[in-house]
Coordinates of C-alpha atoms in Angstrom, one line a residue:
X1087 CA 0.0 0.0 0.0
X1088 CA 0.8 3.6 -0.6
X1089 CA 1.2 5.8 2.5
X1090 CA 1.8 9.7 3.2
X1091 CA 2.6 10.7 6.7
X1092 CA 2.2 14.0 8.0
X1093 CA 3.6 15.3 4.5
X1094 CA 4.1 18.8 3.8
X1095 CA 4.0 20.3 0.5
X1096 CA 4.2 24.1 -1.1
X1097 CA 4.7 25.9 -4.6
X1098 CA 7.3 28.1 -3.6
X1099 CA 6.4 29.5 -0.4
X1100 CA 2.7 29.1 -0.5
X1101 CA 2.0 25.8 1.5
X1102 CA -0.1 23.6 -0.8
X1103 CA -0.8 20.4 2.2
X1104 CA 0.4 20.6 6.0
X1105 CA 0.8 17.0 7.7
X1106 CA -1.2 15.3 5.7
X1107 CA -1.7 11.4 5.8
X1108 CA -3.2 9.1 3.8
X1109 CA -3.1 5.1 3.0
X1110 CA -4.3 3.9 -0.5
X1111 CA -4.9 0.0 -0.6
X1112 CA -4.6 -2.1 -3.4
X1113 CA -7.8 -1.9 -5.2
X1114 CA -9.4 1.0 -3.4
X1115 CA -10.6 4.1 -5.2
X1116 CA -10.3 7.5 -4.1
X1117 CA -11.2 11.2 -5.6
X1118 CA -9.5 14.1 -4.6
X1119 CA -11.9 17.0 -4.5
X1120 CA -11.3 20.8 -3.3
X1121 CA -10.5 24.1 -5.0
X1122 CA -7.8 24.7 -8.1
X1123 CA -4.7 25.5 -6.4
X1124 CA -4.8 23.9 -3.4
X1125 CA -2.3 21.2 -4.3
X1126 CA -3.8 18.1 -5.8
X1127 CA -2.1 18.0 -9.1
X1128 CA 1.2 18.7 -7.0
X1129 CA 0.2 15.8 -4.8
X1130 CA 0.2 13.6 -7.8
X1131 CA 3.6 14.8 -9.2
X1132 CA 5.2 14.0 -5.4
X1133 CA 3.7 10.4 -6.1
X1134 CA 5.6 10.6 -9.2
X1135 CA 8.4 11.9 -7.3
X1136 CA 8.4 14.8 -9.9
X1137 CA 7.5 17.5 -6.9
X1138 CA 9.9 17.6 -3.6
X1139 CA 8.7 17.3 0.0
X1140 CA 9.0 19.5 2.5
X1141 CA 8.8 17.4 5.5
X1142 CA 7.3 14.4 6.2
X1143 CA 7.1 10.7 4.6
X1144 CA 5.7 9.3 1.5
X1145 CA 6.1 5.8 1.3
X1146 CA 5.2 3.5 -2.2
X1147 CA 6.3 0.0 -2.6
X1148 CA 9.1 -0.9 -4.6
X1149 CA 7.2 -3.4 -6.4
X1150 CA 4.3 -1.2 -7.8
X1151 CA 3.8 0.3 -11.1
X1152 CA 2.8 4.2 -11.1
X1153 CA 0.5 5.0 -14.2
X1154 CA -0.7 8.7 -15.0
X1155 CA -1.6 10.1 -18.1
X1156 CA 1.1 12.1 -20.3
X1157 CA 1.6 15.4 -20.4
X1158 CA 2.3 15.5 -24.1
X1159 CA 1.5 13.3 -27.1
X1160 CA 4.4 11.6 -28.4
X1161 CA 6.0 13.2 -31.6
X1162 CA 6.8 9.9 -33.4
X1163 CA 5.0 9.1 -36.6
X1164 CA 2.7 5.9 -34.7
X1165 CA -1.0 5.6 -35.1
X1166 CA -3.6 5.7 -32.8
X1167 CA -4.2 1.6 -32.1
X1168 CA -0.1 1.5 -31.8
X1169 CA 0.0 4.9 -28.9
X1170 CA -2.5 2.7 -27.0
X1171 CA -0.7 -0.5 -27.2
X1172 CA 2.7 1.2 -26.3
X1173 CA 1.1 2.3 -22.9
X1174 CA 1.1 -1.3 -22.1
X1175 CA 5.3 -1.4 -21.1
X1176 CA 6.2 -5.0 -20.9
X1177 CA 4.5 -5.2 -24.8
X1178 CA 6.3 -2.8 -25.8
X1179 CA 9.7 -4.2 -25.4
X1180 CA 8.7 -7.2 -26.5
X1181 CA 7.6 -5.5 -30.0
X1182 CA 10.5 -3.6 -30.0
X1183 CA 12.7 -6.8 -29.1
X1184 CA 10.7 -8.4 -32.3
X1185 CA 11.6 -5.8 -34.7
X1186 CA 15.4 -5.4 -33.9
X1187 CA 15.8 -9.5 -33.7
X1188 CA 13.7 -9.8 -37.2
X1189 CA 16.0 -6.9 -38.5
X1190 CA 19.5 -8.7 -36.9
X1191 CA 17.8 -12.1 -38.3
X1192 CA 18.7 -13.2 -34.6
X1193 CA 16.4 -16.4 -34.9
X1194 CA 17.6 -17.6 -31.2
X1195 CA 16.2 -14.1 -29.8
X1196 CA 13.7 -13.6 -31.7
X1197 CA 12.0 -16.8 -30.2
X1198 CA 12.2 -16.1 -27.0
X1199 CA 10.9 -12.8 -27.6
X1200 CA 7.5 -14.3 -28.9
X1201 CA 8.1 -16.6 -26.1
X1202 CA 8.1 -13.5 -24.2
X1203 CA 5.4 -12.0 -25.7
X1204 CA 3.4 -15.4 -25.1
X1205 CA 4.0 -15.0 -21.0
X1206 CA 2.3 -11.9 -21.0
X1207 CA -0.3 -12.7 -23.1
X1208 CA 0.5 -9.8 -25.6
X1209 CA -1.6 -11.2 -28.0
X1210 CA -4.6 -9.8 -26.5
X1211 CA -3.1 -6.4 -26.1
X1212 CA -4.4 -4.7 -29.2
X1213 CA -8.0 -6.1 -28.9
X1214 CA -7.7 -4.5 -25.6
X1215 CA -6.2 -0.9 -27.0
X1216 CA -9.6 -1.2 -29.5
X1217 CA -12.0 -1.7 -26.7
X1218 CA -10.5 1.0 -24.8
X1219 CA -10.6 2.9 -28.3
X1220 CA -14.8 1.8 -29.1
X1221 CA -15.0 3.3 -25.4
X1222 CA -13.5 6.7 -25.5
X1223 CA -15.7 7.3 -28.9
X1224 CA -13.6 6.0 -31.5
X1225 CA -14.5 4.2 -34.6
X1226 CA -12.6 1.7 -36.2
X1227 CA -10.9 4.1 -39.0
X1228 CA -9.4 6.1 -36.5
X1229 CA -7.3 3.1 -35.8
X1230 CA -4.4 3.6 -38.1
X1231 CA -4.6 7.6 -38.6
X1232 CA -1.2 9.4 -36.9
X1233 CA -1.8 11.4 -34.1
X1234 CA -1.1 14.1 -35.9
X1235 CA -4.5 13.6 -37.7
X1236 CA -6.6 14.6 -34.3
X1237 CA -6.9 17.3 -32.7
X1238 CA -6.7 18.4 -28.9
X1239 CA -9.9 17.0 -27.4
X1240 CA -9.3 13.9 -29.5
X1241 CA -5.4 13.5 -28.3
X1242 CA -6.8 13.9 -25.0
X1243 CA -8.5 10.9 -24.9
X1244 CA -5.8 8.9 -26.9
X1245 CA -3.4 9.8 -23.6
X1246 CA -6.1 8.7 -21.3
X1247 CA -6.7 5.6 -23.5
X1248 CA -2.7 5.0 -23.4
X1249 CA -2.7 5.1 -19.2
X1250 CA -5.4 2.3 -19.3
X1251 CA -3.3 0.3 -21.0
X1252 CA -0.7 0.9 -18.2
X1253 CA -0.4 -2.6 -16.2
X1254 CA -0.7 0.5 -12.9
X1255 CA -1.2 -0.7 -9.8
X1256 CA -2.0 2.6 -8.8
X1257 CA -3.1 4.9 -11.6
X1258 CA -3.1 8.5 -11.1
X1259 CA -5.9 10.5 -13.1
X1260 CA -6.2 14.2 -13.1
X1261 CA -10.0 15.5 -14.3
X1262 CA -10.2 12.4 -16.8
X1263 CA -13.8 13.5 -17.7
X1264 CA -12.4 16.5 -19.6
X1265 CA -13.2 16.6 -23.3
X1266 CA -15.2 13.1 -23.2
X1267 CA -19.0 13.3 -24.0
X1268 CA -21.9 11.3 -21.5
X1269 CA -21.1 8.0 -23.1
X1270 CA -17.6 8.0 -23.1
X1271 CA -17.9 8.9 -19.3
X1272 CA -20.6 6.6 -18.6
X1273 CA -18.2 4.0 -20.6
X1274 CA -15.6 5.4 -18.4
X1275 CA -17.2 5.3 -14.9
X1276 CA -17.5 1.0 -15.7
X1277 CA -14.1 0.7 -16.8
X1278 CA -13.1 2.1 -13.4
X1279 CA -15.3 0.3 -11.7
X1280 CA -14.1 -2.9 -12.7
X1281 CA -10.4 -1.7 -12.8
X1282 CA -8.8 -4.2 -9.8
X1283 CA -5.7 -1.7 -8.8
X1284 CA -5.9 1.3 -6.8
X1285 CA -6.7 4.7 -8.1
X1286 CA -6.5 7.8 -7.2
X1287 CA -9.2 10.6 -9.0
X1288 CA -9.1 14.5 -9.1
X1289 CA -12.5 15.7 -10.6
X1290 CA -14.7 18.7 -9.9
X1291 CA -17.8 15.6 -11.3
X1292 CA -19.2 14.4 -7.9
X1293 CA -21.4 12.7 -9.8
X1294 CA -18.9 10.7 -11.5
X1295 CA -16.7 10.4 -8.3
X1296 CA -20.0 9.2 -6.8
X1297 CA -20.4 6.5 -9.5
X1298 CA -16.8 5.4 -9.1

């Protein structure tokens, strides 16, 4: 589990949380409510251990994966359905692995990376990226278009597609509702409900919190 003890945070001198504590269980979902400014997005970048402490303890265990949505959409030339499937890390290599090995015509390596790929049940992975696709609104020829093709609101939810596809055990989601229409947060609100790791939610949507 994920603990904060009497932590202490600011943004250059304004103090942002004073001794605050908090335990997140595997599985257990939490939103973070309150005010803009008042320190939740800085919170989450502590987690990350992209934000410094000021005094106090913040303890995550060394075996758990930390997934949160990107701050920018990556500049290289994939499509959509490959972006998704790239959030999902351990697939990645192994597709990587499969390209250089095919390209080296390294026959011993390239084997055990399918073998590889086989353990974690990669082939599965990009019927999962397409569901998680279908549920954030898109269609099926929006599969292989580059991300250069959408625009904002639609790269939005291609990096919020991407951190489902993290294998988190606690994920990290910063107003995920923005830019996504009823369905997709209806669609959304299910996904998370079934989710089995932890996760931790700032929204201003009580109602969506509520149905969380």
């Amino acid at each position: 589990m994920l603990t904060l003890q009497n932590l202490s945070i600011r943004a250059g001198v304004k103090p942002l949380l004073d001794s605050a504590s908090l335990t997140v269980h595997p599985g257990q979902k939490i939103g973070l409510i309150g005010q803009n400014g008042v320190g939740k997005t800085t919170l989450f970048k502590t987690i990350l251990n992209e934000a410094p402490i000021e005094a106090g303890h913040l303890c995550v265990p060394a075996n758990w994966l930390i997934g949160c949505v990107e701050q920018e959409v990556s500049t290289d030339q994939l499509t959509a359905l490959e972006y998704v499937t790239y959030g999902d890390s351990l697939y990645a290599k192994c597709i990587d692995d499969i390209k250089l090995f095919e390209q080296q015509n390294n026959q011993e390596l390239l084997v055990k990376a399918y073998d590889g790929l086989d353990k974690i049940s990669g082939y599965v992975v990009p019927n999962k990226a397409k569901q998680l696709l279908y549920g954030l609104g898109f269609v099926e020829s929006d599969f292989d278009k580059q991300l250069s093709n959408f625009s904002g609101g639609w790269q939005v939810r291609l990096k919020l597609a991407r951190a489902l596809m993290q294998r988190a055990d606690l994920l990290l989601l910063d107003e995920p509702t923005n830019h996504l229409d009823i369905e997709a947060v209806a669609w959304l609100e299910q996904w998370l409900k079934s989710y089995e790791g932890a996760v931790l939610i700032i929204s201003h949507d009580r109602d969506f919190l509520d149905q969380v």
